PDB file of C-alpha atoms in Angstrom:
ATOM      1  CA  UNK A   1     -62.902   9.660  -4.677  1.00 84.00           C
ATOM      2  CA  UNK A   2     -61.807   5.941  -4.384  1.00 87.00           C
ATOM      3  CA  UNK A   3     -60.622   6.439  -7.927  1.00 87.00           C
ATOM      4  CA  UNK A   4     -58.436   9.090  -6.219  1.00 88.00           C
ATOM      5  CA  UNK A   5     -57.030   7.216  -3.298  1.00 89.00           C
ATOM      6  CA  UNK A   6     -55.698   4.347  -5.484  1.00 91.00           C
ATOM      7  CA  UNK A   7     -53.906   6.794  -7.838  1.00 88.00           C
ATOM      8  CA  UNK A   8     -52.090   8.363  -4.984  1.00 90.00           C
ATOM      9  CA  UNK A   9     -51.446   4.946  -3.325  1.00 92.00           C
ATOM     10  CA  UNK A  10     -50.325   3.694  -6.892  1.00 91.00           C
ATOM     11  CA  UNK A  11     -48.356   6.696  -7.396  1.00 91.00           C
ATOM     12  CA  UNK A  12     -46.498   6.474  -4.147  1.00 92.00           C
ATOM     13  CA  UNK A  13     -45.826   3.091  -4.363  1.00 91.00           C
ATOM     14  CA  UNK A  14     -43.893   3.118  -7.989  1.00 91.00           C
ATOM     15  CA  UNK A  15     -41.766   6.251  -6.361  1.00 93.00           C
ATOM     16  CA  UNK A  16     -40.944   4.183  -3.635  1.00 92.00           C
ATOM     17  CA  UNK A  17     -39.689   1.366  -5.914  1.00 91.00           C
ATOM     18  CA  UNK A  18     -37.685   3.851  -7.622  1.00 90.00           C
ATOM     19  CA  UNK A  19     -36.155   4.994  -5.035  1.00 91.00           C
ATOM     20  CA  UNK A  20     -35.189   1.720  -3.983  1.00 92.00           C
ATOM     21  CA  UNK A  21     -34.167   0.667  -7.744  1.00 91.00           C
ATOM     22  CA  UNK A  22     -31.682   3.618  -7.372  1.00 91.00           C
ATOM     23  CA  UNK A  23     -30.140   2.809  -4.123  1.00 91.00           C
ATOM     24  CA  UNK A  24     -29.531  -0.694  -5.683  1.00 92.00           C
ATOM     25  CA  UNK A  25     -28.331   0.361  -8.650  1.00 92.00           C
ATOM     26  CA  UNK A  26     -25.512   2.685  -6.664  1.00 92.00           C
ATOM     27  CA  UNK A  27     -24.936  -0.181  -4.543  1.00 94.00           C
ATOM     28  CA  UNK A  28     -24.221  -2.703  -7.145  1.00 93.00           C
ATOM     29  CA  UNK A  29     -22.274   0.063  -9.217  1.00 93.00           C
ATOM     30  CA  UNK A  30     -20.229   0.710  -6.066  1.00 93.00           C
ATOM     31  CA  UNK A  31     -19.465  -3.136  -5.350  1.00 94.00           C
ATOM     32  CA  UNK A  32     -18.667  -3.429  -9.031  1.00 95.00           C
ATOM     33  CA  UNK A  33     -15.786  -0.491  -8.250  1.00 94.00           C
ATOM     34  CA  UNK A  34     -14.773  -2.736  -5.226  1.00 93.00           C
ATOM     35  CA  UNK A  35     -14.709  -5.714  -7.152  1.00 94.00           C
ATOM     36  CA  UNK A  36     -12.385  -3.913  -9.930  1.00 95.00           C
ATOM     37  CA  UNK A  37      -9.910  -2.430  -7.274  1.00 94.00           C
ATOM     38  CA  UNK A  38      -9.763  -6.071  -5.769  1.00 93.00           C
ATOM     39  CA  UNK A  39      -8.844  -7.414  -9.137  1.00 95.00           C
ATOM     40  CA  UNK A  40      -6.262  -4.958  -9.962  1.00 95.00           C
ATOM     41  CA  UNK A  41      -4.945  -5.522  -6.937  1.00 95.00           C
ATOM     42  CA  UNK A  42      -4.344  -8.752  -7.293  1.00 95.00           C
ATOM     43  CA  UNK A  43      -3.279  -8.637 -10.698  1.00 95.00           C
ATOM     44  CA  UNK A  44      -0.348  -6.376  -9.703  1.00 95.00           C
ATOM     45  CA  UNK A  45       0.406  -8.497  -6.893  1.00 95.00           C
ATOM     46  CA  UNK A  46       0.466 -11.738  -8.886  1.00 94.00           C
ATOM     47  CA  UNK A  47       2.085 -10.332 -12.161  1.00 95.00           C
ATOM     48  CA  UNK A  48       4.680  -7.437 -10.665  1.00 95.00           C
ATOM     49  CA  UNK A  49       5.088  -7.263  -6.889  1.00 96.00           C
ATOM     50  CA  UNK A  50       5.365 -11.256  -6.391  1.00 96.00           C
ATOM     51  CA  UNK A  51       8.265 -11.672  -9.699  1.00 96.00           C
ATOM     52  CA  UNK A  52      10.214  -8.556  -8.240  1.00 96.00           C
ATOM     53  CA  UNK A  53      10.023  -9.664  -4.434  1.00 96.00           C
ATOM     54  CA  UNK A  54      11.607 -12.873  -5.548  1.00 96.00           C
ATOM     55  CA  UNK A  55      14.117 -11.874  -8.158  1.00 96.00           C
ATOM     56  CA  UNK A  56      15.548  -9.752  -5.554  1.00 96.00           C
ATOM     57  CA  UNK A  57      15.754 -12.121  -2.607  1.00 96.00           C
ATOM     58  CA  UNK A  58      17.568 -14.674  -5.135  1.00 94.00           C
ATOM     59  CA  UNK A  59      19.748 -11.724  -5.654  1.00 94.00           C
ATOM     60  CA  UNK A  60      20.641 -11.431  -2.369  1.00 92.00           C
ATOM     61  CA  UNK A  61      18.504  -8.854  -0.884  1.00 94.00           C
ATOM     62  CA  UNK A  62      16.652  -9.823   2.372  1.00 94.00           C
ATOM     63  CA  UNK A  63      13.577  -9.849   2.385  1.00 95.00           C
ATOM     64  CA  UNK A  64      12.653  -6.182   4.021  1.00 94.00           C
ATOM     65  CA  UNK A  65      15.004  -4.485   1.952  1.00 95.00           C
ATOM     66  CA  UNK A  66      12.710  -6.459  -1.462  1.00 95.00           C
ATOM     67  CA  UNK A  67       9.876  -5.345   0.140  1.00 95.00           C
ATOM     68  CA  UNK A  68      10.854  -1.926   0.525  1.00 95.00           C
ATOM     69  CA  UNK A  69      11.816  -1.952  -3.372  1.00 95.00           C
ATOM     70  CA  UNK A  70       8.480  -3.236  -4.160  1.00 94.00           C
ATOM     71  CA  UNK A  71       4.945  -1.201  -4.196  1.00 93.00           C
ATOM     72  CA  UNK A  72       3.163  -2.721  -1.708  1.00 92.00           C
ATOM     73  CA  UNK A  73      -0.650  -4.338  -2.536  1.00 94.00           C
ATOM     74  CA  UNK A  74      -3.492  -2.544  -1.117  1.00 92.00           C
ATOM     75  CA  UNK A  75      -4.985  -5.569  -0.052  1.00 92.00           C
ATOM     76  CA  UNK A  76      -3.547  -6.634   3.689  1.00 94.00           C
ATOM     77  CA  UNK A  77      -3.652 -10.054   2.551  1.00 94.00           C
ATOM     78  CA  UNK A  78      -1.651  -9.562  -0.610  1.00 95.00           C
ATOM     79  CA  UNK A  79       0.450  -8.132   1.619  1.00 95.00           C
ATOM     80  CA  UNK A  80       0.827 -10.806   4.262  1.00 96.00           C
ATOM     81  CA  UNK A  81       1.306 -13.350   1.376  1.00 95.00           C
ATOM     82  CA  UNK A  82       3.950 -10.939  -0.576  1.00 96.00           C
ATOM     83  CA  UNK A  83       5.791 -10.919   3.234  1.00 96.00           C
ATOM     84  CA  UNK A  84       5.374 -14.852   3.516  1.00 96.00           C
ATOM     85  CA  UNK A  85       6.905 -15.566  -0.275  1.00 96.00           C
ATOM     86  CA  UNK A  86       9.223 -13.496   0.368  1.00 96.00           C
ATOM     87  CA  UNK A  87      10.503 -15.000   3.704  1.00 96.00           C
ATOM     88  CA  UNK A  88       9.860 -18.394   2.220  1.00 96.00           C
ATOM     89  CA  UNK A  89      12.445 -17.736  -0.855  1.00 96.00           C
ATOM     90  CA  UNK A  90      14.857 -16.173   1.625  1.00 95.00           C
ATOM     91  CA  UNK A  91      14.956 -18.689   3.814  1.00 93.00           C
ATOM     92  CA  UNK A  92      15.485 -21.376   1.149  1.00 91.00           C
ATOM     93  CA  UNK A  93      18.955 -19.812  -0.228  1.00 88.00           C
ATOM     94  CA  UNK A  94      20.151 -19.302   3.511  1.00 87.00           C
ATOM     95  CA  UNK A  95      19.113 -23.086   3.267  1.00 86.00           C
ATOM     96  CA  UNK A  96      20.603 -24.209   0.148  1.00 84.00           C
ATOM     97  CA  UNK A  97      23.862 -21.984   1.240  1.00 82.00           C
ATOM     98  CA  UNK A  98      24.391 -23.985   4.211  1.00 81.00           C
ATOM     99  CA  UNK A  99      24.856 -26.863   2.141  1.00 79.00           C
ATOM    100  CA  UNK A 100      28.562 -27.782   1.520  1.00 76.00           C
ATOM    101  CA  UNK A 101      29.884 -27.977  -2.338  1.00 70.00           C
ATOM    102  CA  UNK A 102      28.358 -31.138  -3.755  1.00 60.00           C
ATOM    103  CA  UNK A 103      26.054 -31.717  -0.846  1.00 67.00           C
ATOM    104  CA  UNK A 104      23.417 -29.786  -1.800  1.00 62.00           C
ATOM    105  CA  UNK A 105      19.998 -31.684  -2.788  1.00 62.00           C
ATOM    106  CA  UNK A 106      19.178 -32.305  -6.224  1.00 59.00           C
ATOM    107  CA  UNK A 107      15.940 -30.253  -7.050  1.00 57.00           C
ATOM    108  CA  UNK A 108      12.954 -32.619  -8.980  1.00 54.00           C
ATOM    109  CA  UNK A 109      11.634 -31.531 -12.036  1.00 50.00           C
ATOM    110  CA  UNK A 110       7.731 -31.208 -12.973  1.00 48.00           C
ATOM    111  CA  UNK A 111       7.718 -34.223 -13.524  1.00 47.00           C
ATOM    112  CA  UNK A 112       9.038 -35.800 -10.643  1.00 45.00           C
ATOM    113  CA  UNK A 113       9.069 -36.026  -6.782  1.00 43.00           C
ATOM    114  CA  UNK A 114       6.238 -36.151  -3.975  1.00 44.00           C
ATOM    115  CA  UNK A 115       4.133 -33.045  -4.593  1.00 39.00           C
ATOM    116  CA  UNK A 116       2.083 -34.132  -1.802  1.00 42.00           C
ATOM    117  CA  UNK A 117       4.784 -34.231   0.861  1.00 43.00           C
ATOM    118  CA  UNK A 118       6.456 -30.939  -0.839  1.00 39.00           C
ATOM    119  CA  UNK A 119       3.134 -29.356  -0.326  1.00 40.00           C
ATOM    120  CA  UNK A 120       3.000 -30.948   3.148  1.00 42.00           C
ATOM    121  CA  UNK A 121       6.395 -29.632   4.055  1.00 44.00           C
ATOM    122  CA  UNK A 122       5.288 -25.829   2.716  1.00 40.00           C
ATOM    123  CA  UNK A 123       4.573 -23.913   6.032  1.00 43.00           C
ATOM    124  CA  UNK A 124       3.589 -20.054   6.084  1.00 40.00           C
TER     125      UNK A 124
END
């Protein structure tokens, strides 16, 4: 009888780990998905939406008609930072445009000028 007991107690206790091995293992397959999706996401964002947006607001699109040309990221944040580069490149050539011939700063190479204070100056 007590022989019994413990193999029904033992047997109820490994399906209950199974069951809860399973939900993990749909869990972490499901993150894994997420995690893909994320990277893609970013991937097209970094490699295709960001070049395009910017090639076409240097050639002289504003920046809701690049966006417009552009598949949007999934991610709301890609988005917000696709909007921002965008803005940020637009508003530069209105900038350097402004400048009368011969006027116009001289842009520093890689291998010169005040990263920190251009990094300072950057603003969203």
């Amino acid at each position: 009888m007590l022989l019994a007991a413990t193999l029904a107690t033992a047997h109820r206790l490994v399906r209950r780990a199974q069951r809860t091995a399973g939900e993990r293992t749909v869990e972490a397959d499901r993150l894994k998905a997420s995690t893909a999706a994320l990277e893609a996401d970013a991937a097209h964002t970094s490699d295709v939406a960001l070049p395009a947006v910017v090639r076409l607001v240097r050639g002289g699109w504003n920046t809701a008609a690049a966006l417009d040309q552009v598949p949007p990221p999934r991610s709301q944040r890609h988005r917000k930072l696709l909007h921002i580069v965008a803005a940020t490149v637009e508003e530069q050539g209105q900038q350097a445009a402004s400048f009368p011939d011969g006027q116009r700063p001289v842009a520093r190479g890689a291998g010169g000028g005040d990263r920190a204070a251009s990094a300072r100056s950057w603003r969203p």
